[in-house]
């Protein structure tokens, strides 16, 4: 760590990320960010329709990709 920048060595375990369940992806993402209301309803165990469950799955797959993306990590790391 220097006064004006830092260097990191990162490694992504793509197999481990691919093996995460839907709930694990949502849990990890929601540690950092507040998920949309639909995902919050899913986490609360509310009954969801087929289309709503599909949307939750699509959102989680986007988050899965971001959890394994070094660029997304650096973007998040540089936020306050």
mmCIF file of C-alpha atoms in Angstrom:
data_model
loop_
_atom_site.group_PDB
_atom_site.id
_atom_site.type_symbol
_atom_site.label_atom_id
_atom_site.label_comp_id
_atom_site.label_asym_id
_atom_site.label_seq_id
_atom_site.Cartn_x
_atom_site.Cartn_y
_atom_site.Cartn_z
ATOM 1 C CA UNK A 1 0.000 0.000 0.000
ATOM 2 C CA UNK A 2 1.344 3.368 -1.005
ATOM 3 C CA UNK A 3 0.085 6.864 -0.361
ATOM 4 C CA UNK A 4 -1.700 7.171 -3.705
ATOM 5 C CA UNK A 5 -2.374 3.599 -4.883
ATOM 6 C CA UNK A 6 -2.058 -0.079 -4.088
ATOM 7 C CA UNK A 7 -1.251 -3.363 -5.792
ATOM 8 C CA UNK A 8 -3.194 -6.573 -5.356
ATOM 9 C CA UNK A 9 -2.680 -10.122 -6.485
ATOM 10 C CA UNK A 10 -6.055 -11.797 -6.963
ATOM 11 C CA UNK A 11 -7.154 -15.241 -7.975
ATOM 12 C CA UNK A 12 -10.650 -16.366 -8.899
ATOM 13 C CA UNK A 13 -11.722 -19.939 -8.206
ATOM 14 C CA UNK A 14 -14.302 -20.243 -11.004
ATOM 15 C CA UNK A 15 -15.217 -23.800 -10.042
ATOM 16 C CA UNK A 16 -16.092 -22.760 -6.509
ATOM 17 C CA UNK A 17 -18.168 -19.833 -7.766
ATOM 18 C CA UNK A 18 -20.007 -22.120 -10.206
ATOM 19 C CA UNK A 19 -20.786 -24.540 -7.349
ATOM 20 C CA UNK A 20 -22.500 -21.905 -5.179
ATOM 21 C CA UNK A 21 -26.212 -22.484 -4.725
ATOM 22 C CA UNK A 22 -28.737 -19.792 -5.569
ATOM 23 C CA UNK A 23 -29.172 -19.000 -1.867
ATOM 24 C CA UNK A 24 -25.401 -18.775 -1.311
ATOM 25 C CA UNK A 25 -25.021 -16.321 -4.204
ATOM 26 C CA UNK A 26 -27.853 -14.160 -2.875
ATOM 27 C CA UNK A 27 -26.496 -14.288 0.672
ATOM 28 C CA UNK A 28 -22.989 -13.273 -0.393
ATOM 29 C CA UNK A 29 -24.240 -10.453 -2.603
ATOM 30 C CA UNK A 30 -26.606 -9.093 0.032
ATOM 31 C CA UNK A 31 -23.778 -8.819 2.553
ATOM 32 C CA UNK A 32 -22.514 -5.896 0.463
ATOM 33 C CA UNK A 33 -25.614 -4.622 -1.323
ATOM 34 C CA UNK A 34 -29.303 -4.409 -0.556
ATOM 35 C CA UNK A 35 -31.072 -6.651 -3.022
ATOM 36 C CA UNK A 36 -34.241 -5.662 -4.857
ATOM 37 C CA UNK A 37 -37.601 -6.152 -3.159
ATOM 38 C CA UNK A 38 -38.278 -9.354 -5.111
ATOM 39 C CA UNK A 39 -35.075 -10.931 -3.810
ATOM 40 C CA UNK A 40 -35.870 -9.731 -0.287
ATOM 41 C CA UNK A 41 -39.263 -11.438 -0.569
ATOM 42 C CA UNK A 42 -37.546 -14.636 -1.750
ATOM 43 C CA UNK A 43 -35.156 -14.527 1.209
ATOM 44 C CA UNK A 44 -38.073 -14.013 3.592
ATOM 45 C CA UNK A 45 -39.613 -17.240 2.300
ATOM 46 C CA UNK A 46 -42.657 -15.629 0.724
ATOM 47 C CA UNK A 47 -44.530 -17.604 -1.915
ATOM 48 C CA UNK A 48 -43.423 -16.483 -5.382
ATOM 49 C CA UNK A 49 -44.890 -17.262 -8.766
ATOM 50 C CA UNK A 50 -42.985 -19.081 -11.486
ATOM 51 C CA UNK A 51 -42.061 -15.848 -13.288
ATOM 52 C CA UNK A 52 -40.899 -14.263 -10.034
ATOM 53 C CA UNK A 53 -38.694 -17.268 -9.180
ATOM 54 C CA UNK A 54 -37.244 -17.145 -12.701
ATOM 55 C CA UNK A 55 -36.456 -13.454 -12.255
ATOM 56 C CA UNK A 56 -34.750 -14.159 -8.917
ATOM 57 C CA UNK A 57 -32.655 -16.835 -10.634
ATOM 58 C CA UNK A 58 -31.680 -14.440 -13.431
ATOM 59 C CA UNK A 59 -30.696 -11.754 -10.926
ATOM 60 C CA UNK A 60 -28.639 -14.279 -8.948
ATOM 61 C CA UNK A 61 -26.833 -15.425 -12.110
ATOM 62 C CA UNK A 62 -25.867 -11.817 -12.829
ATOM 63 C CA UNK A 63 -24.580 -11.554 -9.262
ATOM 64 C CA UNK A 64 -22.706 -14.867 -9.622
ATOM 65 C CA UNK A 65 -20.852 -13.444 -12.623
ATOM 66 C CA UNK A 66 -20.055 -10.269 -10.701
ATOM 67 C CA UNK A 67 -18.792 -12.211 -7.669
ATOM 68 C CA UNK A 68 -16.210 -13.824 -9.969
ATOM 69 C CA UNK A 69 -15.288 -10.614 -11.821
ATOM 70 C CA UNK A 70 -12.069 -8.877 -10.768
ATOM 71 C CA UNK A 71 -13.173 -5.630 -12.442
ATOM 72 C CA UNK A 72 -16.382 -5.622 -10.398
ATOM 73 C CA UNK A 73 -14.359 -6.328 -7.253
ATOM 74 C CA UNK A 74 -12.057 -3.376 -7.928
ATOM 75 C CA UNK A 75 -15.057 -1.135 -8.619
ATOM 76 C CA UNK A 76 -16.569 -2.127 -5.284
ATOM 77 C CA UNK A 77 -13.272 -1.859 -3.447
ATOM 78 C CA UNK A 78 -12.861 1.747 -4.555
ATOM 79 C CA UNK A 79 -16.307 2.813 -3.273
ATOM 80 C CA UNK A 80 -16.704 4.493 0.070
#
